[in-house]
GROMACS .gro file of C-alpha atoms in nm:
model
  490
    1MET     CA    1   0.518  -2.141   0.919
    2GLN     CA    2   0.491  -1.799   0.748
    3ARG     CA    3   0.606  -1.844   0.395
    4ILE     CA    4   0.735  -1.556   0.171
    5TYR     CA    5   0.861  -1.515  -0.188
    6ASP     CA    6   1.194  -1.433  -0.201
    7THR     CA    7   1.299  -1.256  -0.526
    8ARG     CA    8   1.678  -1.357  -0.506
    9GLU     CA    9   1.609  -1.751  -0.457
   10GLY     CA   10   1.319  -1.711  -0.714
   11LYS     CA   11   1.085  -1.913  -0.496
   12LYS     CA   12   0.878  -1.913  -0.192
   13VAL     CA   13   1.088  -2.002   0.125
   14ASP     CA   14   1.007  -2.042   0.484
   15LEU     CA   15   1.058  -1.714   0.682
   16GLN     CA   16   1.312  -1.778   0.969
   17PRO     CA   17   1.378  -1.451   1.139
   18ARG     CA   18   1.766  -1.424   1.265
   19GLU     CA   19   1.644  -1.342   1.579
   20PRO     CA   20   1.346  -1.549   1.703
   21GLY     CA   21   0.994  -1.394   1.734
   22LYS     CA   22   1.172  -1.060   1.593
   23VAL     CA   23   1.163  -0.937   1.218
   24GLY     CA   24   1.364  -0.642   1.067
   25ILE     CA   25   1.226  -0.512   0.781
   26TYR     CA   26   1.371  -0.231   0.532
   27ALA     CA   27   1.119  -0.092   0.262
   28CYS     CA   28   1.248   0.155   0.014
   29GLY     CA   29   1.019   0.455   0.085
   30VAL     CA   30   0.937   0.755  -0.182
   31THR     CA   31   1.170   1.018  -0.344
   32VAL     CA   32   0.959   1.351  -0.223
   33TYR     CA   33   0.971   1.581  -0.534
   34ASP     CA   34   0.591   1.575  -0.586
   35LEU     CA   35   0.251   1.448  -0.456
   36CYS     CA   36   0.212   1.047  -0.411
   37HIS     CA   37   0.036   0.860  -0.662
   38VAL     CA   38  -0.167   0.533  -0.699
   39GLY     CA   39   0.181   0.361  -0.773
   40HIS     CA   40   0.345   0.461  -0.481
   41ALA     CA   41   0.009   0.363  -0.255
   42ARG     CA   42   0.067  -0.003  -0.391
   43THR     CA   43   0.409  -0.081  -0.274
   44LEU     CA   44   0.321   0.083   0.035
   45ILE     CA   45  -0.001  -0.066   0.092
   46ALA     CA   46   0.170  -0.420   0.030
   47PHE     CA   47   0.437  -0.376   0.299
   48ASP     CA   48   0.182  -0.219   0.561
   49VAL     CA   49  -0.006  -0.549   0.507
   50ILE     CA   50   0.281  -0.771   0.549
   51VAL     CA   51   0.422  -0.607   0.869
   52ARG     CA   52   0.039  -0.609   0.981
   53HIS     CA   53   0.007  -0.980   0.932
   54LEU     CA   54   0.363  -1.078   1.112
   55ARG     CA   55   0.231  -0.862   1.437
   56GLN     CA   56  -0.106  -1.025   1.412
   57ARG     CA   57   0.096  -1.374   1.424
   58GLY     CA   58   0.299  -1.284   1.724
   59LEU     CA   59   0.643  -1.149   1.572
   60GLN     CA   60   0.818  -0.829   1.668
   61VAL     CA   61   0.838  -0.608   1.369
   62ARG     CA   62   1.114  -0.327   1.314
   63LEU     CA   63   0.999  -0.158   1.005
   64VAL     CA   64   1.255   0.114   0.853
   65ARG     CA   65   1.134   0.317   0.583
   66ASN     CA   66   1.321   0.586   0.449
   67ILE     CA   67   1.237   0.917   0.286
   68THR     CA   68   1.474   1.055  -0.036
   69ASP     CA   69   1.492   1.380   0.030
   70VAL     CA   70   1.785   1.499  -0.193
   71ASP     CA   71   1.789   1.398  -0.522
   72ASP     CA   72   1.817   1.538  -0.910
   73LYS     CA   73   1.411   1.561  -0.956
   74ILE     CA   74   1.396   1.745  -0.601
   75ILE     CA   75   1.661   1.992  -0.690
   76ARG     CA   76   1.501   2.045  -1.076
   77LYS     CA   77   1.173   2.097  -0.864
   78GLY     CA   78   1.330   2.339  -0.657
   79HIS     CA   79   1.465   2.555  -0.925
   80ALA     CA   80   1.143   2.542  -1.155
   81GLU     CA   81   0.931   2.681  -0.849
   82GLY     CA   82   1.220   2.914  -0.704
   83ARG     CA   83   1.238   2.691  -0.344
   84SER     CA   84   1.565   2.528  -0.198
   85ALA     CA   85   1.568   2.148  -0.242
   86ALA     CA   86   1.474   2.140   0.116
   87GLU     CA   87   1.182   2.335   0.091
   88VAL     CA   88   1.051   2.099  -0.181
   89ALA     CA   89   1.136   1.799   0.025
   90LYS     CA   90   0.935   1.899   0.340
   91PHE     CA   91   0.658   2.029   0.165
   92TYR     CA   92   0.613   1.681  -0.036
   93ALA     CA   93   0.710   1.497   0.270
   94ASP     CA   94   0.450   1.646   0.462
   95ALA     CA   95   0.222   1.587   0.204
   96MET     CA   96   0.285   1.217   0.146
   97ALA     CA   97   0.236   1.180   0.558
   98THR     CA   98  -0.140   1.283   0.501
   99ASP     CA   99  -0.174   1.094   0.231
  100MET     CA  100  -0.060   0.780   0.392
  101ALA     CA  101  -0.244   0.838   0.707
  102ALA     CA  102  -0.563   0.882   0.466
  103LEU     CA  103  -0.492   0.517   0.310
  104GLY     CA  104  -0.458   0.372   0.668
  105ILE     CA  105  -0.100   0.279   0.635
  106ALA     CA  106   0.097   0.298   0.958
  107ALA     CA  107   0.397   0.525   1.018
  108PRO     CA  108   0.705   0.315   0.995
  109ASP     CA  109   0.863   0.243   1.319
  110ILE     CA  110   1.168   0.443   1.180
  111GLU     CA  111   1.169   0.674   0.904
  112PRO     CA  112   1.484   0.833   0.836
  113ARG     CA  113   1.566   1.097   0.601
  114ALA     CA  114   1.893   1.097   0.362
  115THR     CA  115   2.010   1.423   0.473
  116ASP     CA  116   2.036   1.331   0.808
  117HIS     CA  117   2.256   1.056   0.775
  118ILE     CA  118   2.548   1.187   0.514
  119ALA     CA  119   2.794   1.097   0.776
  120GLU     CA  120   2.702   0.732   0.783
  121MET     CA  121   2.723   0.710   0.366
  122ILE     CA  122   3.041   0.861   0.367
  123ASP     CA  123   3.161   0.582   0.609
  124VAL     CA  124   3.019   0.307   0.392
  125ILE     CA  125   3.197   0.498   0.095
  126ARG     CA  126   3.534   0.493   0.281
  127ARG     CA  127   3.496   0.138   0.359
  128LEU     CA  128   3.409   0.023   0.009
  129GLU     CA  129   3.748   0.279  -0.108
  130GLU     CA  130   3.948   0.080   0.132
  131ARG     CA  131   3.819  -0.273   0.001
  132GLY     CA  132   3.909  -0.161  -0.349
  133LEU     CA  133   3.556  -0.153  -0.450
  134ALA     CA  134   3.539   0.259  -0.467
  135TYR     CA  135   3.748   0.491  -0.677
  136ALA     CA  136   3.725   0.863  -0.703
  137ALA     CA  137   3.755   1.075  -1.035
  138GLU     CA  138   3.714   1.415  -1.071
  139GLY     CA  139   3.541   1.477  -0.741
  140ASP     CA  140   3.277   1.208  -0.815
  141VAL     CA  141   3.310   0.858  -0.628
  142TYR     CA  142   3.213   0.573  -0.818
  143TYR     CA  143   3.125   0.203  -0.743
  144SER     CA  144   3.368  -0.048  -0.917
  145VAL     CA  145   3.125  -0.335  -1.038
  146SER     CA  146   3.382  -0.543  -1.186
  147GLY     CA  147   3.531  -0.609  -0.814
  148PHE     CA  148   3.194  -0.773  -0.694
  149PRO     CA  149   3.171  -1.119  -0.866
  150GLY     CA  150   2.777  -1.115  -0.721
  151TYR     CA  151   2.676  -0.818  -0.932
  152GLY     CA  152   2.365  -0.956  -1.086
  153SER     CA  153   2.228  -1.200  -0.871
  154LEU     CA  154   1.912  -1.012  -0.747
  155SER     CA  155   1.738  -0.950  -1.122
  156GLY     CA  156   1.932  -1.269  -1.275
  157GLN     CA  157   2.140  -1.090  -1.491
  158SER     CA  158   2.507  -1.149  -1.600
  159ILE     CA  159   2.761  -0.877  -1.592
  160ASP     CA  160   2.838  -0.959  -1.932
  161ASP     CA  161   2.485  -0.892  -2.049
  162LEU     CA  162   2.453  -0.590  -1.861
  163GLN     CA  163   2.765  -0.465  -2.007
  164ALA     CA  164   2.648  -0.494  -2.341
  165GLY     CA  165   2.363  -0.249  -2.293
  166ALA     CA  166   2.537  -0.004  -2.044
  167ARG     CA  167   2.752   0.341  -2.134
  168ILE     CA  168   2.892   0.649  -1.992
  169GLU     CA  169   2.698   0.932  -1.984
  170VAL     CA  170   2.838   1.331  -2.073
  171GLY     CA  171   3.024   1.445  -1.775
  172GLU     CA  172   3.095   1.081  -1.583
  173HIS     CA  173   3.436   0.983  -1.522
  174LYS     CA  174   3.380   0.643  -1.476
  175ARG     CA  175   3.592   0.314  -1.550
  176SER     CA  176   3.329   0.120  -1.681
  177PRO     CA  177   2.968   0.169  -1.803
  178LEU     CA  178   2.832  -0.028  -1.539
  179ASP     CA  179   3.014   0.181  -1.235
  180PHE     CA  180   2.771   0.356  -1.047
  181THR     CA  181   2.777   0.693  -0.882
  182LEU     CA  182   2.855   0.700  -0.485
  183TRP     CA  183   2.907   1.058  -0.450
  184LYS     CA  184   2.841   1.363  -0.665
  185GLY     CA  185   3.082   1.666  -0.668
  186ALA     CA  186   2.932   1.979  -0.595
  187LYS     CA  187   2.757   2.187  -0.897
  188PRO     CA  188   2.657   2.544  -0.835
  189GLY     CA  189   2.321   2.588  -0.720
  190GLU     CA  190   2.274   2.223  -0.562
  191PRO     CA  191   2.294   2.153  -0.201
  192GLN     CA  192   2.643   2.006  -0.085
  193TRP     CA  193   2.852   1.876   0.226
  194PRO     CA  194   3.172   1.816   0.258
  195SER     CA  195   3.360   1.493   0.239
  196PRO     CA  196   3.702   1.326   0.201
  197TRP     CA  197   3.650   1.350  -0.159
  198GLY     CA  198   3.555   1.772  -0.201
  199PRO     CA  199   3.195   1.903  -0.126
  200GLY     CA  200   2.925   1.736  -0.278
  201ARG     CA  201   2.609   1.498  -0.228
  202PRO     CA  202   2.550   1.128  -0.239
  203GLY     CA  203   2.407   0.934  -0.482
  204TRP     CA  204   2.078   0.762  -0.458
  205HIS     CA  205   2.119   0.386  -0.389
  206ILE     CA  206   2.394   0.490  -0.095
  207GLU     CA  207   2.152   0.619   0.122
  208CYS     CA  208   1.968   0.293   0.145
  209SER     CA  209   2.279   0.057   0.257
  210ALA     CA  210   2.373   0.331   0.491
  211MET     CA  211   2.066   0.357   0.677
  212ALA     CA  212   1.980   0.017   0.699
  213HIS     CA  213   2.301  -0.067   0.830
  214LYS     CA  214   2.236   0.188   1.080
  215TYR     CA  215   1.901   0.070   1.209
  216LEU     CA  216   1.880  -0.284   1.153
  217GLY     CA  217   2.267  -0.388   1.133
  218ASP     CA  218   2.507  -0.588   0.906
  219ALA     CA  219   2.224  -0.831   0.837
  220PHE     CA  220   1.847  -0.856   0.859
  221ASP     CA  221   1.544  -1.053   0.780
  222ILE     CA  222   1.365  -0.856   0.479
  223HIS     CA  223   1.429  -0.586   0.216
  224GLY     CA  224   1.133  -0.485   0.014
  225GLY     CA  225   1.016  -0.229  -0.237
  226GLY     CA  226   0.841  -0.187  -0.569
  227SER     CA  227   0.975  -0.464  -0.858
  228ASP     CA  228   1.087  -0.166  -1.059
  229LEU     CA  229   1.351  -0.105  -0.802
  230ILE     CA  230   1.503  -0.449  -0.842
  231PHE     CA  231   1.744  -0.341  -1.091
  232PRO     CA  232   1.937  -0.117  -1.070
  233HIS     CA  233   1.866   0.022  -0.714
  234HIS     CA  234   1.848  -0.300  -0.502
  235GLU     CA  235   2.114  -0.459  -0.725
  236ASN     CA  236   2.373  -0.168  -0.613
  237GLU     CA  237   2.231  -0.167  -0.290
  238ILE     CA  238   2.337  -0.570  -0.225
  239ALA     CA  239   2.683  -0.469  -0.407
  240GLN     CA  240   2.751  -0.169  -0.159
  241SER     CA  241   2.635  -0.342   0.189
  242GLU     CA  242   2.789  -0.681   0.119
  243GLY     CA  243   3.133  -0.508  -0.010
  244ALA     CA  244   3.113  -0.326   0.278
  245PHE     CA  245   2.987  -0.529   0.564
  246GLY     CA  246   3.014  -0.896   0.431
  247SER     CA  247   2.606  -0.937   0.439
  248PHE     CA  248   2.283  -0.761   0.397
  249ALA     CA  249   1.940  -0.880   0.389
  250ARG     CA  250   1.859  -1.223   0.407
  251HIS     CA  251   1.561  -1.232   0.194
  252TRP     CA  252   1.420  -0.955  -0.093
  253MET     CA  253   1.019  -0.889  -0.131
  254HIS     CA  254   0.901  -0.692  -0.430
  255SER     CA  255   0.516  -0.573  -0.498
  256GLY     CA  256   0.421  -0.549  -0.870
  257MET     CA  257   0.328  -0.262  -1.038
  258VAL     CA  258   0.006  -0.059  -1.129
  259ASN     CA  259  -0.066  -0.121  -1.498
  260PHE     CA  260  -0.259   0.178  -1.645
  261GLY     CA  261  -0.356   0.105  -2.019
  262GLY     CA  262  -0.105  -0.193  -2.024
  263GLU     CA  263   0.160   0.021  -1.876
  264LYS     CA  264   0.320   0.049  -1.544
  265MET     CA  265   0.184   0.402  -1.350
  266SER     CA  266   0.474   0.604  -1.327
  267LYS     CA  267   0.538   1.000  -1.350
  268SER     CA  268   0.780   0.958  -1.626
  269LEU     CA  269   0.510   0.819  -1.844
  270GLY     CA  270   0.280   1.087  -1.754
  271ASN     CA  271   0.014   0.873  -1.668
  272VAL     CA  272   0.018   0.956  -1.281
  273VAL     CA  273  -0.333   0.951  -1.085
  274THR     CA  274  -0.214   1.117  -0.746
  275ILE     CA  275  -0.409   1.005  -0.394
  276ARG     CA  276  -0.555   1.320  -0.340
  277ARG     CA  277  -0.723   1.309  -0.694
  278VAL     CA  278  -0.868   0.964  -0.607
  279ALA     CA  279  -1.030   1.090  -0.283
  280GLU     CA  280  -1.205   1.363  -0.439
  281THR     CA  281  -1.484   1.095  -0.605
  282HIS     CA  282  -1.398   0.790  -0.385
  283ASP     CA  283  -1.355   0.681  -0.035
  284LEU     CA  284  -0.934   0.566  -0.005
  285GLU     CA  285  -1.050   0.274   0.170
  286ALA     CA  286  -1.205   0.155  -0.147
  287LEU     CA  287  -0.854   0.212  -0.311
  288ARG     CA  288  -0.676  -0.006  -0.074
  289LEU     CA  289  -0.913  -0.276  -0.112
  290LEU     CA  290  -0.840  -0.245  -0.494
  291LEU     CA  291  -0.503  -0.254  -0.449
  292ILE     CA  292  -0.465  -0.569  -0.224
  293SER     CA  293  -0.744  -0.783  -0.421
  294VAL     CA  294  -0.481  -0.896  -0.629
  295HIS     CA  295  -0.148  -1.094  -0.490
  296TYR     CA  296   0.122  -0.821  -0.401
  297ARG     CA  297   0.366  -0.955  -0.642
  298SER     CA  298   0.103  -0.935  -0.954
  299PRO     CA  299   0.016  -0.637  -1.149
  300ALA     CA  300  -0.264  -0.458  -1.028
  301ASN     CA  301  -0.486  -0.261  -1.285
  302PHE     CA  302  -0.619   0.087  -1.230
  303THR     CA  303  -0.834   0.188  -1.551
  304ILE     CA  304  -0.942   0.542  -1.632
  305GLY     CA  305  -1.227   0.656  -1.846
  306ARG     CA  306  -1.437   0.929  -1.855
  307THR     CA  307  -1.804   1.043  -1.769
  308ALA     CA  308  -2.037   1.191  -2.011
  309ASP     CA  309  -1.942   1.566  -1.904
  310GLY     CA  310  -1.581   1.443  -1.965
  311GLN     CA  311  -1.443   1.382  -1.584
  312PRO     CA  312  -1.224   1.123  -1.494
  313ALA     CA  313  -1.393   0.757  -1.393
  314TYR     CA  314  -1.228   0.489  -1.241
  315PRO     CA  315  -1.431   0.183  -1.321
  316ASP     CA  316  -1.200  -0.060  -1.128
  317LEU     CA  317  -1.262   0.159  -0.836
  318ASP     CA  318  -1.592   0.192  -0.863
  319GLU     CA  319  -1.623  -0.205  -0.859
  320ALA     CA  320  -1.381  -0.211  -0.513
  321GLU     CA  321  -1.603   0.071  -0.343
  322ALA     CA  322  -1.925  -0.143  -0.446
  323ARG     CA  323  -1.735  -0.462  -0.283
  324LEU     CA  324  -1.670  -0.255   0.027
  325ASP     CA  325  -2.032  -0.155   0.041
  326TYR     CA  326  -2.138  -0.507   0.024
  327PHE     CA  327  -1.883  -0.565   0.324
  328CYS     CA  328  -1.984  -0.268   0.546
  329ARG     CA  329  -2.349  -0.330   0.474
  330THR     CA  330  -2.323  -0.691   0.599
  331LEU     CA  331  -2.119  -0.607   0.938
  332GLU     CA  332  -2.402  -0.368   0.996
  333ARG     CA  333  -2.671  -0.640   0.985
  334LEU     CA  334  -2.478  -0.890   1.203
  335ASP     CA  335  -2.427  -0.588   1.450
  336ALA     CA  336  -2.751  -0.512   1.487
  337PHE     CA  337  -2.864  -0.897   1.478
  338LEU     CA  338  -2.587  -0.964   1.764
  339ALA     CA  339  -2.659  -0.672   1.979
  340PRO     CA  340  -2.912  -0.808   2.186
  341LEU     CA  341  -2.754  -1.146   2.195
  342LEU     CA  342  -2.392  -1.036   2.340
  343ALA     CA  343  -2.485  -1.128   2.696
  344LYS     CA  344  -2.614  -1.487   2.596
  345LEU     CA  345  -2.344  -1.594   2.373
  346PRO     CA  346  -2.044  -1.790   2.484
  347ALA     CA  347  -1.734  -1.612   2.606
  348ALA     CA  348  -1.501  -1.778   2.393
  349LEU     CA  349  -1.615  -1.878   2.007
  350PRO     CA  350  -1.415  -2.108   1.854
  351PRO     CA  351  -1.229  -1.973   1.535
  352SER     CA  352  -1.458  -1.966   1.226
  353GLU     CA  353  -1.371  -2.103   0.901
  354LEU     CA  354  -1.294  -1.766   0.778
  355ALA     CA  355  -1.029  -1.704   1.009
  356LYS     CA  356  -0.871  -2.054   0.915
  357ASN     CA  357  -0.897  -2.018   0.552
  358ALA     CA  358  -0.806  -1.642   0.550
  359GLY     CA  359  -0.508  -1.691   0.812
  360ALA     CA  360  -0.367  -1.984   0.570
  361ALA     CA  361  -0.362  -1.770   0.283
  362MET     CA  362  -0.168  -1.506   0.429
  363ASP     CA  363   0.063  -1.709   0.589
  364ASP     CA  364   0.118  -1.840   0.209
  365ASP     CA  365   0.319  -1.544   0.093
  366PHE     CA  366   0.062  -1.288   0.210
  367ASN     CA  367  -0.221  -1.398  -0.033
  368THR     CA  368  -0.463  -1.088   0.029
  369ALA     CA  369  -0.661  -1.178  -0.291
  370ALA     CA  370  -0.772  -1.517  -0.141
  371ALA     CA  371  -0.814  -1.380   0.209
  372ILE     CA  372  -1.058  -1.125   0.042
  373GLY     CA  373  -1.238  -1.416  -0.141
  374HIS     CA  374  -1.269  -1.617   0.218
  375LEU     CA  375  -1.400  -1.282   0.359
  376TYR     CA  376  -1.644  -1.246   0.061
  377ASP     CA  377  -1.755  -1.611   0.102
  378ALA     CA  378  -1.823  -1.574   0.470
  379PHE     CA  379  -2.024  -1.235   0.441
  380VAL     CA  380  -2.252  -1.454   0.156
  381LEU     CA  381  -2.316  -1.725   0.435
  382ALA     CA  382  -2.413  -1.480   0.659
  383ASN     CA  383  -2.643  -1.292   0.492
  384LYS     CA  384  -2.788  -1.640   0.404
  385LEU     CA  385  -2.819  -1.697   0.750
  386LEU     CA  386  -2.959  -1.332   0.851
  387ASP     CA  387  -3.221  -1.399   0.577
  388ASP     CA  388  -3.323  -1.727   0.679
  389PRO     CA  389  -3.356  -1.831   1.040
  390LYS     CA  390  -3.426  -2.194   0.971
  391ALA     CA  391  -3.105  -2.242   0.796
  392MET     CA  392  -2.980  -2.397   1.127
  393PRO     CA  393  -3.057  -2.475   1.451
  394LYS     CA  394  -3.081  -2.136   1.641
  395PRO     CA  395  -2.770  -2.153   1.887
  396GLU     CA  396  -2.547  -2.287   1.636
  397ARG     CA  397  -2.700  -1.992   1.389
  398GLN     CA  398  -2.627  -1.718   1.623
  399GLN     CA  399  -2.254  -1.849   1.725
  400THR     CA  400  -2.177  -1.880   1.348
  401LEU     CA  401  -2.273  -1.551   1.309
  402ALA     CA  402  -2.102  -1.425   1.593
  403ALA     CA  403  -1.766  -1.562   1.502
  404ILE     CA  404  -1.796  -1.453   1.147
  405ALA     CA  405  -1.866  -1.082   1.271
  406ARG     CA  406  -1.578  -1.127   1.509
  407ASP     CA  407  -1.337  -1.294   1.268
  408ALA     CA  408  -1.425  -1.065   0.966
  409ARG     CA  409  -1.296  -0.760   1.172
  410LEU     CA  410  -0.976  -0.930   1.282
  411ILE     CA  411  -0.917  -0.999   0.892
  412GLY     CA  412  -1.010  -0.662   0.837
  413ALA     CA  413  -0.763  -0.505   1.059
  414THR     CA  414  -0.480  -0.729   0.907
  415LEU     CA  415  -0.581  -0.606   0.567
  416GLY     CA  416  -0.647  -0.253   0.657
  417ILE     CA  417  -1.034  -0.214   0.595
  418MET     CA  418  -1.333  -0.225   0.788
  419LEU     CA  419  -1.166  -0.047   1.065
  420ARG     CA  420  -1.421   0.251   1.091
  421PRO     CA  421  -1.801   0.175   1.228
  422PRO     CA  422  -1.975   0.052   0.911
  423SER     CA  423  -2.240   0.342   0.904
  424GLU     CA  424  -1.935   0.590   0.870
  425PHE     CA  425  -1.832   0.452   0.558
  426LEU     CA  426  -2.169   0.357   0.399
  427LEU     CA  427  -2.327   0.753   0.484
  428ALA     CA  428  -2.041   0.899   0.344
  429ARG     CA  429  -2.034   0.640   0.017
  430ARG     CA  430  -2.422   0.807   0.016
  431ASP     CA  431  -2.343   1.125   0.020
  432ARG     CA  432  -2.050   1.092  -0.259
  433LEU     CA  433  -2.301   0.909  -0.496
  434CYS     CA  434  -2.558   1.170  -0.438
  435VAL     CA  435  -2.339   1.435  -0.540
  436ARG     CA  436  -2.210   1.240  -0.869
  437ARG     CA  437  -2.580   1.169  -0.994
  438ASN     CA  438  -2.721   1.505  -0.873
  439ILE     CA  439  -2.963   1.347  -0.622
  440ASP     CA  440  -3.083   1.596  -0.391
  441ARG     CA  441  -3.084   1.440  -0.028
  442GLY     CA  442  -3.332   1.688   0.122
  443ALA     CA  443  -3.592   1.594  -0.164
  444VAL     CA  444  -3.504   1.210  -0.078
  445GLU     CA  445  -3.594   1.263   0.295
  446ALA     CA  446  -3.923   1.438   0.207
  447ARG     CA  447  -4.034   1.193  -0.041
  448ILE     CA  448  -3.953   0.924   0.255
  449ALA     CA  449  -4.166   1.145   0.506
  450ASP     CA  450  -4.442   1.123   0.261
  451ARG     CA  451  -4.419   0.750   0.260
  452THR     CA  452  -4.429   0.727   0.626
  453ALA     CA  453  -4.730   0.949   0.629
  454ALA     CA  454  -4.884   0.714   0.394
  455ARG     CA  455  -4.827   0.403   0.561
  456THR     CA  456  -4.931   0.553   0.865
  457ALA     CA  457  -5.292   0.605   0.722
  458LYS     CA  458  -5.268   0.276   0.558
  459ASP     CA  459  -5.226   0.403   0.206
  460PHE     CA  460  -5.014   0.141   0.092
  461LYS     CA  461  -5.054   0.169  -0.279
  462ARG     CA  462  -4.942   0.530  -0.245
  463ALA     CA  463  -4.652   0.409  -0.008
  464ASP     CA  464  -4.554   0.190  -0.275
  465GLU     CA  465  -4.558   0.444  -0.564
  466ILE     CA  466  -4.336   0.675  -0.396
  467ARG     CA  467  -4.104   0.360  -0.316
  468ALA     CA  468  -4.102   0.269  -0.689
  469GLU     CA  469  -4.060   0.658  -0.767
  470LEU     CA  470  -3.745   0.673  -0.566
  471LYS     CA  471  -3.630   0.345  -0.718
  472SER     CA  472  -3.647   0.487  -1.044
  473THR     CA  473  -3.394   0.770  -0.966
  474GLY     CA  474  -3.151   0.519  -0.793
  475VAL     CA  475  -3.254   0.527  -0.440
  476GLU     CA  476  -3.333   0.229  -0.251
  477LEU     CA  477  -3.550   0.221   0.081
  478MET     CA  478  -3.484  -0.047   0.345
  479ASP     CA  479  -3.743  -0.043   0.621
  480THR     CA  480  -3.606  -0.155   0.960
  481PRO     CA  481  -3.723  -0.151   1.312
  482ALA     CA  482  -3.563   0.189   1.361
  483GLY     CA  483  -3.731   0.340   1.073
  484THR     CA  484  -3.649   0.377   0.691
  485ALA     CA  485  -3.315   0.385   0.554
  486TRP     CA  486  -3.210   0.453   0.214
  487ARG     CA  487  -2.918   0.423  -0.013
  488VAL     CA  488  -2.786   0.510  -0.358
  489THR     CA  489  -2.772   0.189  -0.580
  490SER     CA  490  -2.428   0.147  -0.779
   0.00000   0.00000   0.00000
């Protein structure tokens, strides 16, 4: 049974789909006014892994993830750049798709855009108006929070407490400080659409209620997003959707933030590192590994330092990339060992302890941190067995290593890592480290050729001297049946 942490319930519960064997998920997407950053990656990767695991367990998942393509920030960006809001949104939505693919995040089943669903939003607002939960004022339309007794249930706040800290901003015409905008009257230079209340554009919260209802119905299984959306966005979604349709999401799930210097990473704080900036110096699979190395509900740290020449350095990311290097190097060793044995091994091997333990961790509220720990332990065992042929009886050793290799890739597929041939990651990392450390690849290859010639001439002293010389520069040599390979030590 899959266990999940329900934010509204404040505890772990069993996931019991409304329709057996099928799960409907709505995950809040990105407001496309700039390049995506590491904070965006955290939430999107978390739900990508959640969907991967549910599908691996045999469930049919329908993932809806929206794009907010009309918003104050998009409009301001367009004014600053001399472009229309639509042009800004398209440019950054396309950039987001490229970045998500680079991170190994699968496209959602449905990716609706706000501007394509204005009619659906108007319909929800009219329903709320008919039920006395919305009112028009000076061209705007507001939600009347006092008419919805359950307001605050997701964030665990009372209306009285919320009222104490709320206020009415200049230009707003709402009756209560807690009331929020459903429709904004048209302003010069802003995109607008016709409506029963006059020309204007939708508020932010209403789009998710309208699109979730259209693609998943009145009630569905899971609504998710970053924990920064719990209030007010998701609180307002509940008020809108339950007010209009009577029901909404059965479960609510939220990912933790990315911490930078003790603060969450966000554009408003000015401490943003874009995904593309990370890709300039690191493999994005390492970023993925870093972000899933803690439980999805916990904060993830992303430390930023400086190199000796003043360039940004990411020590947490370096550590994650080194761990991924270990994983890929172990897989490469396993593949080389098993290649001549494949025809001799049993067609069906029982699940390894890795599969059992990592699967149980993922069934317990998608505990990726524990699953990665089990993966690491399995690779430690694999290297021990590869190094010591006498550690187990021969048939048992071969079958254990085969099961680890198979199940490591299955776990990797769920986590979204180790999907490439190991050599592809290892060689690309070696090239990046050469650039970072000013190591001349051609010079290294030439010294390896000198060492090979020395070994052929049985001048082993000279061969050892060349090995030591290269090691002092951070280059490690590995002699294999196929020849001498090398890597840059981290």
